[in-house]
Amino acid sequence: MMRQYELVERVRRYNPQANEDLLNRAYVYAMKAHGAQTRASGDPYFSHPLEVAAILTDLGLDDATIVAAVLHDTIEDTGVTREEIDRVFSPEIGRLVDGLTKIKKLDLVSKRAEQAENFRKLLLAIADDVRVLLVKLADRLHNMRTLHFVPPEKRKRIAEETLDIYAPLAGRMGMQAMRDELEDLAFRHLTPEAAETIAARLDGLEKKNGPMIRRIEQELQQELKQRGIEAEVKGRRKKPYSVWRKMERKSLAFEQLSDIYGFRIVVPTVEDCYRVLGVVHTKWPTVPGRFKDYISTPKQNDYRSIHTTVVGPGHQRVELQIRSRDMNEIARLGIAAHALYKDSPVADVETLSKESGAYRWLQRTLELLAEGDSPEEFLEHTKLELFHDQVFCFTPKGRLIALPRRATPVDFAYAVHTRVGDSAVGAKVNGRIAPLLSELHNGDEVEIVCAEGQAPPAAWESLVVTGKARSAIRRATRDAVRAQYKGLGRQIVARAFERAGKPFSDDTLKPVLSRLARSSVEDIYAAVGRGEMFSGDVVKAVHPEFTDERKVQTGHNKKELGWFSLKRAQRLLFRSPDGRLPEKAVPIRGLRGDLPVSFAPNGGAVPGDRIVGIVTPGEGITIYPIQSPALSAFDNEPERWLDVRWNLEESGNDKFPAQIKVTAINEPGTLGTIATAIGDAGANIANIAFETNSPDFRDVVLDLEVSDLKQLTAVISQLKSKPVVSKVERING
Ligand code: MN
């Protein structure tokens, strides 16, 4: 426990004029008042107010504040009265302790209405004298530091309240160090596993990168020294909670975080800040979009600094904060840095509001309070202000949904419920129809219009801001694709069993899940549908004696294919088995004389295609569709290019060659289905070839004869509508 003289020493260090007698009297008075009381840790209770006072000496506060800290629990927990403190110390100190006593009763009530009322009282007490808040925050910080002695249930509530109210309030008041420590302690108690994991990984990185950090520090320091800038350079790693928040907000993995280290450069003057900026920007390339000048435009909590990120020594991304010493003090201490209380018996509110944006915020907030909102509304409103990196929106029924800035109605929908997000088709913001991907603002009332059987478009994934929405969209897209493959796969498997003459139902596959290394029957279907697993292997897993007689065959194949006889196919389908066009005038304008005309050997061309003729001396003219990749072979011979176009009046009932590739399930009847579809569309098949890679799927290359592009398109869409067909594409050789 801190000794009496130690307390005096601590204050003397920053305030040589400190009232030693006053401090000594407070020490003795509080020690006697708390007597034999103990804390949850078993320590004498008196150690607590002393530690709170010690925290405040780190902030360099005046005697009255330090004394109020030493006495802060006396009225509440001992027989001491306000009048007595007024008399023994001073009315100023009495008022501070009284304010702290009032807000002490506020802690840890679970009912929302009470919490709101308490928060109102807290702000009123602060408005009376900002020093009340400083003591309160120090009190909370010490309680958080010793939270592990408190029973677990109570612990969680204290940690939540800290994260909800006190840490943001400290941030709002510009007290960055206070806020960081409060957040980190609360994080450790609320999600211990996450906190431990991140801390361990940061430690690991420290071991690995420690020397590099020293090196960057030195290199920066040296560079600045050469330019005659006196600077203090310090590398620091981020706090586990801020790492965690970043991971959550951007849904990143730890490995993806690029800026776990930051470097702070502190210089004597504002001019030096910009000189440093000049030096680092000349020496190292900057990372775009990361430059922020909070010196010319300070944050609302008085924070000033220049932020920039460069690709520094060793190609490391280095995040830099450049600031003057004064700015550094303000960043650390916030509102406590304003020296107005020092050597002044009463808080100088006028100077404070002139010097501190944070204090002005407090005043504005209190004016709102005076306007007579209900305490609940007031709490909500103030929370909105406290969490300035969040937006708060409402459902039509009034439920509050907190979202990160730039959140969209899609994020909102997923925050309400995954089901709502998945089926969202439209949104109304404040009663008006709004795009699902517009930016939401504080206080918006959002109504999501849903339709059953919808799946979110995959493109949304990159446009939403919450991790929850992003992962849900990813899952829904994956599910939709999977469902497609599953249907196809089930069909293939069912027919494979049928072909093998074995009974089949979904349950048939359950006993062989592990043999096929899949965790569900659906997985098997999806794998077969994707072509990752062969249906024959699935049958074999259930019936080991089964052998699939189908073989993988490629190329033009005259042999029995197991599933269809090519000869039979030709007999049935080919109306011009030689594959040659009838000898007739080609209905193309722009041809030269009577040179023989042919169509592109791989892929052909049909009326409707934009075409070009290529002249081959001694052979003739070949007609290519303009999109044919083969044309690139003639890029350097412009003299061979011939401008031609279709003469549609003369085309009559002529047929033209085109080639398509159909990927279809390999089973009896498939070729029949394909042939029928082509016939139904009025086209002929001139030739057929198999380019196959799997027993379950066949790639069928078909040379067609069609009247024009319109008919070819009809053929392709007919084929695509068949369940056995998984893909159709036109070939342009
Ligand atoms: Mn206390």
Short mmCIF file of N, CA, C and O in Angstrom, two decimals, residues 281-362:
data_model
loop_
_atom_site.label_atom_id
_atom_site.label_comp_id
_atom_site.label_asym_id
_atom_site.label_seq_id
_atom_site.Cartn_x
_atom_site.Cartn_y
_atom_site.Cartn_z
N HIS A 281 8.06 11.05 -46.66
CA HIS A 281 7.42 10.88 -47.96
C HIS A 281 8.42 10.94 -49.11
O HIS A 281 8.17 10.42 -50.18
N THR A 282 9.55 11.60 -48.90
CA THR A 282 10.58 11.60 -49.94
C THR A 282 11.37 10.31 -49.90
O THR A 282 11.77 9.77 -50.92
N LYS A 283 11.59 9.82 -48.69
CA LYS A 283 12.47 8.65 -48.53
C LYS A 283 11.77 7.34 -48.89
O LYS A 283 12.37 6.45 -49.48
N TRP A 284 10.49 7.21 -48.50
CA TRP A 284 9.80 5.94 -48.73
C TRP A 284 8.49 6.15 -49.48
O TRP A 284 7.83 7.17 -49.29
N PRO A 285 8.08 5.18 -50.31
CA PRO A 285 6.81 5.33 -51.02
C PRO A 285 5.63 5.28 -50.03
O PRO A 285 5.67 4.52 -49.06
N THR A 286 4.62 6.09 -50.29
CA THR A 286 3.47 6.11 -49.38
C THR A 286 2.43 5.09 -49.83
O THR A 286 2.36 4.72 -50.99
N VAL A 287 1.64 4.65 -48.88
CA VAL A 287 0.50 3.79 -49.19
C VAL A 287 -0.69 4.71 -49.41
O VAL A 287 -1.06 5.46 -48.52
N PRO A 288 -1.29 4.67 -50.60
CA PRO A 288 -2.36 5.63 -50.91
C PRO A 288 -3.56 5.46 -49.96
O PRO A 288 -3.84 4.37 -49.50
N GLY A 289 -4.22 6.56 -49.71
CA GLY A 289 -5.45 6.52 -48.92
C GLY A 289 -5.23 6.46 -47.43
O GLY A 289 -6.18 6.32 -46.67
N ARG A 290 -4.00 6.52 -47.00
CA ARG A 290 -3.74 6.39 -45.57
C ARG A 290 -3.28 7.69 -44.92
O ARG A 290 -2.89 7.70 -43.77
N PHE A 291 -3.27 8.78 -45.67
CA PHE A 291 -2.79 10.04 -45.12
C PHE A 291 -3.94 10.82 -44.50
O PHE A 291 -4.97 11.03 -45.12
N LYS A 292 -3.75 11.20 -43.23
CA LYS A 292 -4.77 12.03 -42.58
C LYS A 292 -4.08 13.13 -41.78
O LYS A 292 -3.17 12.87 -41.02
N ASP A 293 -4.55 14.35 -41.97
CA ASP A 293 -3.97 15.48 -41.24
C ASP A 293 -4.94 15.95 -40.16
O ASP A 293 -5.82 16.75 -40.41
N TYR A 294 -4.76 15.40 -38.96
CA TYR A 294 -5.58 15.84 -37.84
C TYR A 294 -4.97 17.04 -37.14
O TYR A 294 -5.42 17.42 -36.07
N ILE A 295 -3.92 17.60 -37.74
CA ILE A 295 -3.39 18.84 -37.14
C ILE A 295 -4.22 20.01 -37.66
O ILE A 295 -4.71 20.82 -36.89
N SER A 296 -4.41 20.04 -38.99
CA SER A 296 -5.22 21.14 -39.51
C SER A 296 -6.70 20.94 -39.19
O SER A 296 -7.44 21.89 -39.03
N THR A 297 -7.13 19.67 -39.08
CA THR A 297 -8.51 19.40 -38.70
C THR A 297 -8.52 18.45 -37.51
O THR A 297 -8.56 17.24 -37.68
N PRO A 298 -8.49 18.99 -36.29
CA PRO A 298 -8.43 18.11 -35.11
C PRO A 298 -9.72 17.29 -34.98
O PRO A 298 -10.77 17.70 -35.47
N LYS A 299 -9.60 16.14 -34.33
CA LYS A 299 -10.79 15.35 -34.04
C LYS A 299 -11.61 16.08 -32.99
O LYS A 299 -11.12 16.94 -32.28
N GLN A 300 -12.87 15.65 -32.86
CA GLN A 300 -13.76 16.31 -31.92
C GLN A 300 -13.26 16.20 -30.48
O GLN A 300 -13.61 17.01 -29.63
N ASN A 301 -12.47 15.17 -30.19
CA ASN A 301 -11.98 15.03 -28.83
C ASN A 301 -10.62 15.70 -28.64
O ASN A 301 -9.88 15.34 -27.74
N ASP A 302 -10.28 16.63 -29.51
CA ASP A 302 -9.07 17.46 -29.43
C ASP A 302 -7.81 16.76 -29.93
O ASP A 302 -6.73 17.32 -29.87
N TYR A 303 -7.95 15.53 -30.41
CA TYR A 303 -6.79 14.79 -30.88
C TYR A 303 -6.20 15.46 -32.11
O TYR A 303 -6.92 15.80 -33.05
N ARG A 304 -4.88 15.64 -32.08
CA ARG A 304 -4.18 16.20 -33.23
C ARG A 304 -2.95 15.37 -33.54
O ARG A 304 -2.24 14.95 -32.62
N SER A 305 -2.68 15.15 -34.82
CA SER A 305 -1.58 14.30 -35.24
C SER A 305 -1.63 14.19 -36.75
O SER A 305 -2.67 14.44 -37.35
N ILE A 306 -0.51 13.83 -37.36
CA ILE A 306 -0.55 13.47 -38.78
C ILE A 306 -0.42 11.96 -38.87
O ILE A 306 0.44 11.38 -38.20
N HIS A 307 -1.28 11.33 -39.64
CA HIS A 307 -1.18 9.88 -39.84
C HIS A 307 -0.77 9.61 -41.28
O HIS A 307 -1.33 10.20 -42.20
N THR A 308 0.18 8.72 -41.45
CA THR A 308 0.50 8.30 -42.81
C THR A 308 1.08 6.89 -42.76
O THR A 308 1.53 6.44 -41.70
N THR A 309 1.03 6.18 -43.87
CA THR A 309 1.62 4.85 -43.94
C THR A 309 2.57 4.81 -45.12
O THR A 309 2.21 5.23 -46.22
N VAL A 310 3.78 4.34 -44.87
CA VAL A 310 4.76 4.23 -45.96
C VAL A 310 5.26 2.79 -46.05
O VAL A 310 5.09 2.00 -45.13
N VAL A 311 5.82 2.47 -47.21
CA VAL A 311 6.50 1.20 -47.34
C VAL A 311 7.94 1.46 -46.94
O VAL A 311 8.72 2.01 -47.70
N GLY A 312 8.24 1.10 -45.70
CA GLY A 312 9.48 1.53 -45.09
C GLY A 312 10.62 0.55 -45.25
O GLY A 312 10.61 -0.28 -46.16
N PRO A 313 11.60 0.63 -44.35
CA PRO A 313 12.76 -0.26 -44.41
C PRO A 313 12.32 -1.73 -44.47
O PRO A 313 11.36 -2.11 -43.81
N GLY A 314 13.02 -2.52 -45.27
CA GLY A 314 12.71 -3.94 -45.38
C GLY A 314 11.35 -4.20 -46.01
O GLY A 314 10.74 -5.23 -45.78
N HIS A 315 10.84 -3.24 -46.80
CA HIS A 315 9.55 -3.38 -47.49
C HIS A 315 8.40 -3.64 -46.54
O HIS A 315 7.40 -4.24 -46.90
N GLN A 316 8.55 -3.20 -45.30
CA GLN A 316 7.47 -3.34 -44.32
C GLN A 316 6.53 -2.16 -44.43
O GLN A 316 6.98 -1.03 -44.61
N ARG A 317 5.23 -2.43 -44.30
CA ARG A 317 4.29 -1.31 -44.20
C ARG A 317 4.44 -0.71 -42.81
O ARG A 317 4.35 -1.41 -41.82
N VAL A 318 4.69 0.56 -42.77
CA VAL A 318 4.93 1.22 -41.49
C VAL A 318 3.92 2.33 -41.29
O VAL A 318 3.82 3.26 -42.10
N GLU A 319 3.13 2.21 -40.22
CA GLU A 319 2.14 3.23 -39.92
C GLU A 319 2.77 4.27 -39.01
O GLU A 319 3.33 3.93 -37.98
N LEU A 320 2.68 5.52 -39.41
CA LEU A 320 3.34 6.58 -38.65
C LEU A 320 2.35 7.59 -38.09
O LEU A 320 1.40 7.98 -38.78
N GLN A 321 2.58 7.99 -36.85
CA GLN A 321 1.85 9.12 -36.27
C GLN A 321 2.89 10.19 -35.98
O GLN A 321 3.86 9.93 -35.28
N ILE A 322 2.68 11.36 -36.54
CA ILE A 322 3.64 12.44 -36.35
C ILE A 322 2.95 13.55 -35.57
O ILE A 322 1.87 14.00 -35.96
N ARG A 323 3.53 13.97 -34.44
CA ARG A 323 2.89 15.00 -33.63
C ARG A 323 3.90 15.77 -32.79
O ARG A 323 5.03 15.31 -32.60
N SER A 324 3.48 16.90 -32.32
CA SER A 324 4.34 17.69 -31.43
C SER A 324 4.18 17.17 -30.00
O SER A 324 3.27 16.39 -29.72
N ARG A 325 5.06 17.65 -29.12
CA ARG A 325 4.99 17.19 -27.72
C ARG A 325 3.67 17.57 -27.08
O ARG A 325 3.08 16.78 -26.34
N ASP A 326 3.21 18.81 -27.36
CA ASP A 326 1.93 19.24 -26.79
C ASP A 326 0.81 18.32 -27.25
O ASP A 326 -0.04 17.91 -26.47
N MET A 327 0.83 18.03 -28.54
CA MET A 327 -0.23 17.17 -29.09
C MET A 327 -0.17 15.80 -28.44
O MET A 327 -1.19 15.17 -28.18
N ASN A 328 1.06 15.34 -28.20
CA ASN A 328 1.23 14.04 -27.58
C ASN A 328 0.62 14.02 -26.18
O ASN A 328 -0.02 13.04 -25.78
N GLU A 329 0.82 15.12 -25.45
CA GLU A 329 0.24 15.22 -24.12
C GLU A 329 -1.28 15.17 -24.18
O GLU A 329 -1.93 14.47 -23.42
N ILE A 330 -1.85 15.94 -25.12
CA ILE A 330 -3.31 15.97 -25.27
C ILE A 330 -3.83 14.59 -25.65
O ILE A 330 -4.87 14.15 -25.17
N ALA A 331 -3.09 13.90 -26.54
CA ALA A 331 -3.55 12.59 -26.98
C ALA A 331 -3.58 11.61 -25.81
O ALA A 331 -4.43 10.74 -25.73
N ARG A 332 -2.64 11.76 -24.90
CA ARG A 332 -2.56 10.86 -23.75
C ARG A 332 -3.60 11.24 -22.70
O ARG A 332 -4.33 10.40 -22.17
N LEU A 333 -3.66 12.53 -22.40
CA LEU A 333 -4.44 12.98 -21.24
C LEU A 333 -5.82 13.51 -21.59
O LEU A 333 -6.70 13.57 -20.74
N GLY A 334 -6.02 13.93 -22.83
CA GLY A 334 -7.31 14.47 -23.22
C GLY A 334 -7.67 15.68 -22.38
O GLY A 334 -6.85 16.56 -22.13
N ILE A 335 -8.90 15.67 -21.89
CA ILE A 335 -9.42 16.82 -21.17
C ILE A 335 -8.60 17.10 -19.91
O ILE A 335 -8.52 18.24 -19.44
N ALA A 336 -7.96 16.05 -19.39
CA ALA A 336 -7.16 16.24 -18.17
C ALA A 336 -5.90 17.05 -18.43
O ALA A 336 -5.25 17.52 -17.50
N ALA A 337 -5.54 17.20 -19.71
CA ALA A 337 -4.32 17.93 -20.03
C ALA A 337 -4.49 19.44 -19.90
O ALA A 337 -3.52 20.17 -19.79
N HIS A 338 -5.72 19.87 -19.94
CA HIS A 338 -5.94 21.32 -19.83
C HIS A 338 -5.64 21.76 -18.41
O HIS A 338 -6.30 21.35 -17.46
N ALA A 339 -4.62 22.55 -18.31
CA ALA A 339 -4.05 22.83 -16.99
C ALA A 339 -4.86 23.83 -16.18
O ALA A 339 -4.39 24.42 -15.25
N LEU A 340 -6.12 24.00 -16.58
CA LEU A 340 -6.87 25.11 -15.98
C LEU A 340 -7.15 24.96 -14.49
O LEU A 340 -7.36 25.93 -13.80
N TYR A 341 -7.17 23.71 -14.00
CA TYR A 341 -7.46 23.58 -12.59
C TYR A 341 -6.25 23.90 -11.74
O TYR A 341 -6.34 24.18 -10.58
N LYS A 342 -5.10 23.76 -12.38
CA LYS A 342 -3.89 23.88 -11.59
C LYS A 342 -3.74 25.28 -11.03
O LYS A 342 -3.87 26.26 -11.75
N ASP A 343 -3.49 25.37 -9.76
CA ASP A 343 -3.33 26.63 -9.06
C ASP A 343 -4.58 27.49 -9.14
O ASP A 343 -4.53 28.70 -9.00
N SER A 344 -5.69 26.91 -9.47
CA SER A 344 -6.91 27.70 -9.50
C SER A 344 -7.93 26.98 -8.61
O SER A 344 -8.15 25.78 -8.78
N PRO A 345 -8.49 27.69 -7.64
CA PRO A 345 -9.35 27.01 -6.67
C PRO A 345 -10.65 26.49 -7.29
O PRO A 345 -11.21 25.51 -6.83
N VAL A 346 -11.14 27.13 -8.35
CA VAL A 346 -12.42 26.73 -8.92
C VAL A 346 -12.23 26.39 -10.41
O VAL A 346 -11.40 26.98 -11.08
N ALA A 347 -12.98 25.45 -10.88
CA ALA A 347 -12.92 25.09 -12.29
C ALA A 347 -13.30 26.27 -13.15
O ALA A 347 -14.33 26.89 -12.95
N ASP A 348 -12.42 26.59 -14.10
CA ASP A 348 -12.68 27.72 -14.98
C ASP A 348 -13.37 27.22 -16.25
O ASP A 348 -12.73 26.87 -17.23
N VAL A 349 -14.66 27.20 -16.18
CA VAL A 349 -15.45 26.58 -17.25
C VAL A 349 -15.27 27.31 -18.58
O VAL A 349 -15.22 26.69 -19.63
N GLU A 350 -15.12 28.61 -18.49
CA GLU A 350 -15.02 29.39 -19.72
C GLU A 350 -13.75 29.02 -20.52
O GLU A 350 -13.81 28.78 -21.71
N THR A 351 -12.63 29.00 -19.78
CA THR A 351 -11.37 28.64 -20.43
C THR A 351 -11.46 27.22 -20.98
O THR A 351 -11.04 26.93 -22.10
N LEU A 352 -12.04 26.35 -20.17
CA LEU A 352 -12.15 24.95 -20.56
C LEU A 352 -12.92 24.82 -21.87
O LEU A 352 -12.48 24.13 -22.79
N SER A 353 -14.04 25.50 -21.98
CA SER A 353 -14.84 25.32 -23.19
C SER A 353 -14.16 26.00 -24.37
O SER A 353 -14.38 25.62 -25.51
N LYS A 354 -13.31 26.99 -24.09
CA LYS A 354 -12.59 27.62 -25.18
C LYS A 354 -11.49 26.67 -25.69
O LYS A 354 -11.26 26.52 -26.87
N GLU A 355 -10.83 26.01 -24.77
CA GLU A 355 -9.66 25.20 -25.13
C GLU A 355 -10.01 23.80 -25.60
O GLU A 355 -9.24 23.17 -26.30
N SER A 356 -11.14 23.29 -25.16
CA SER A 356 -11.37 21.87 -25.36
C SER A 356 -12.65 21.55 -26.13
O SER A 356 -13.76 21.85 -25.67
N GLY A 357 -12.46 20.94 -27.30
CA GLY A 357 -13.62 20.50 -28.08
C GLY A 357 -14.37 19.41 -27.33
O GLY A 357 -15.59 19.30 -27.43
N ALA A 358 -13.63 18.60 -26.58
CA ALA A 358 -14.26 17.54 -25.82
C ALA A 358 -15.24 18.12 -24.80
O ALA A 358 -16.35 17.64 -24.63
N TYR A 359 -14.80 19.21 -24.16
CA TYR A 359 -15.67 19.83 -23.17
C TYR A 359 -16.89 20.45 -23.83
O TYR A 359 -17.99 20.37 -23.31
N ARG A 360 -16.69 21.02 -25.01
CA ARG A 360 -17.83 21.60 -25.72
C ARG A 360 -18.84 20.52 -26.09
O ARG A 360 -20.04 20.72 -26.02
N TRP A 361 -18.33 19.32 -26.44
CA TRP A 361 -19.23 18.22 -26.74
C TRP A 361 -20.09 17.90 -25.51
O TRP A 361 -21.29 17.71 -25.59
N LEU A 362 -19.41 17.88 -24.37
CA LEU A 362 -20.10 17.58 -23.13
C LEU A 362 -21.20 18.61 -22.87
O LEU A 362 -22.34 18.28 -22.53
#
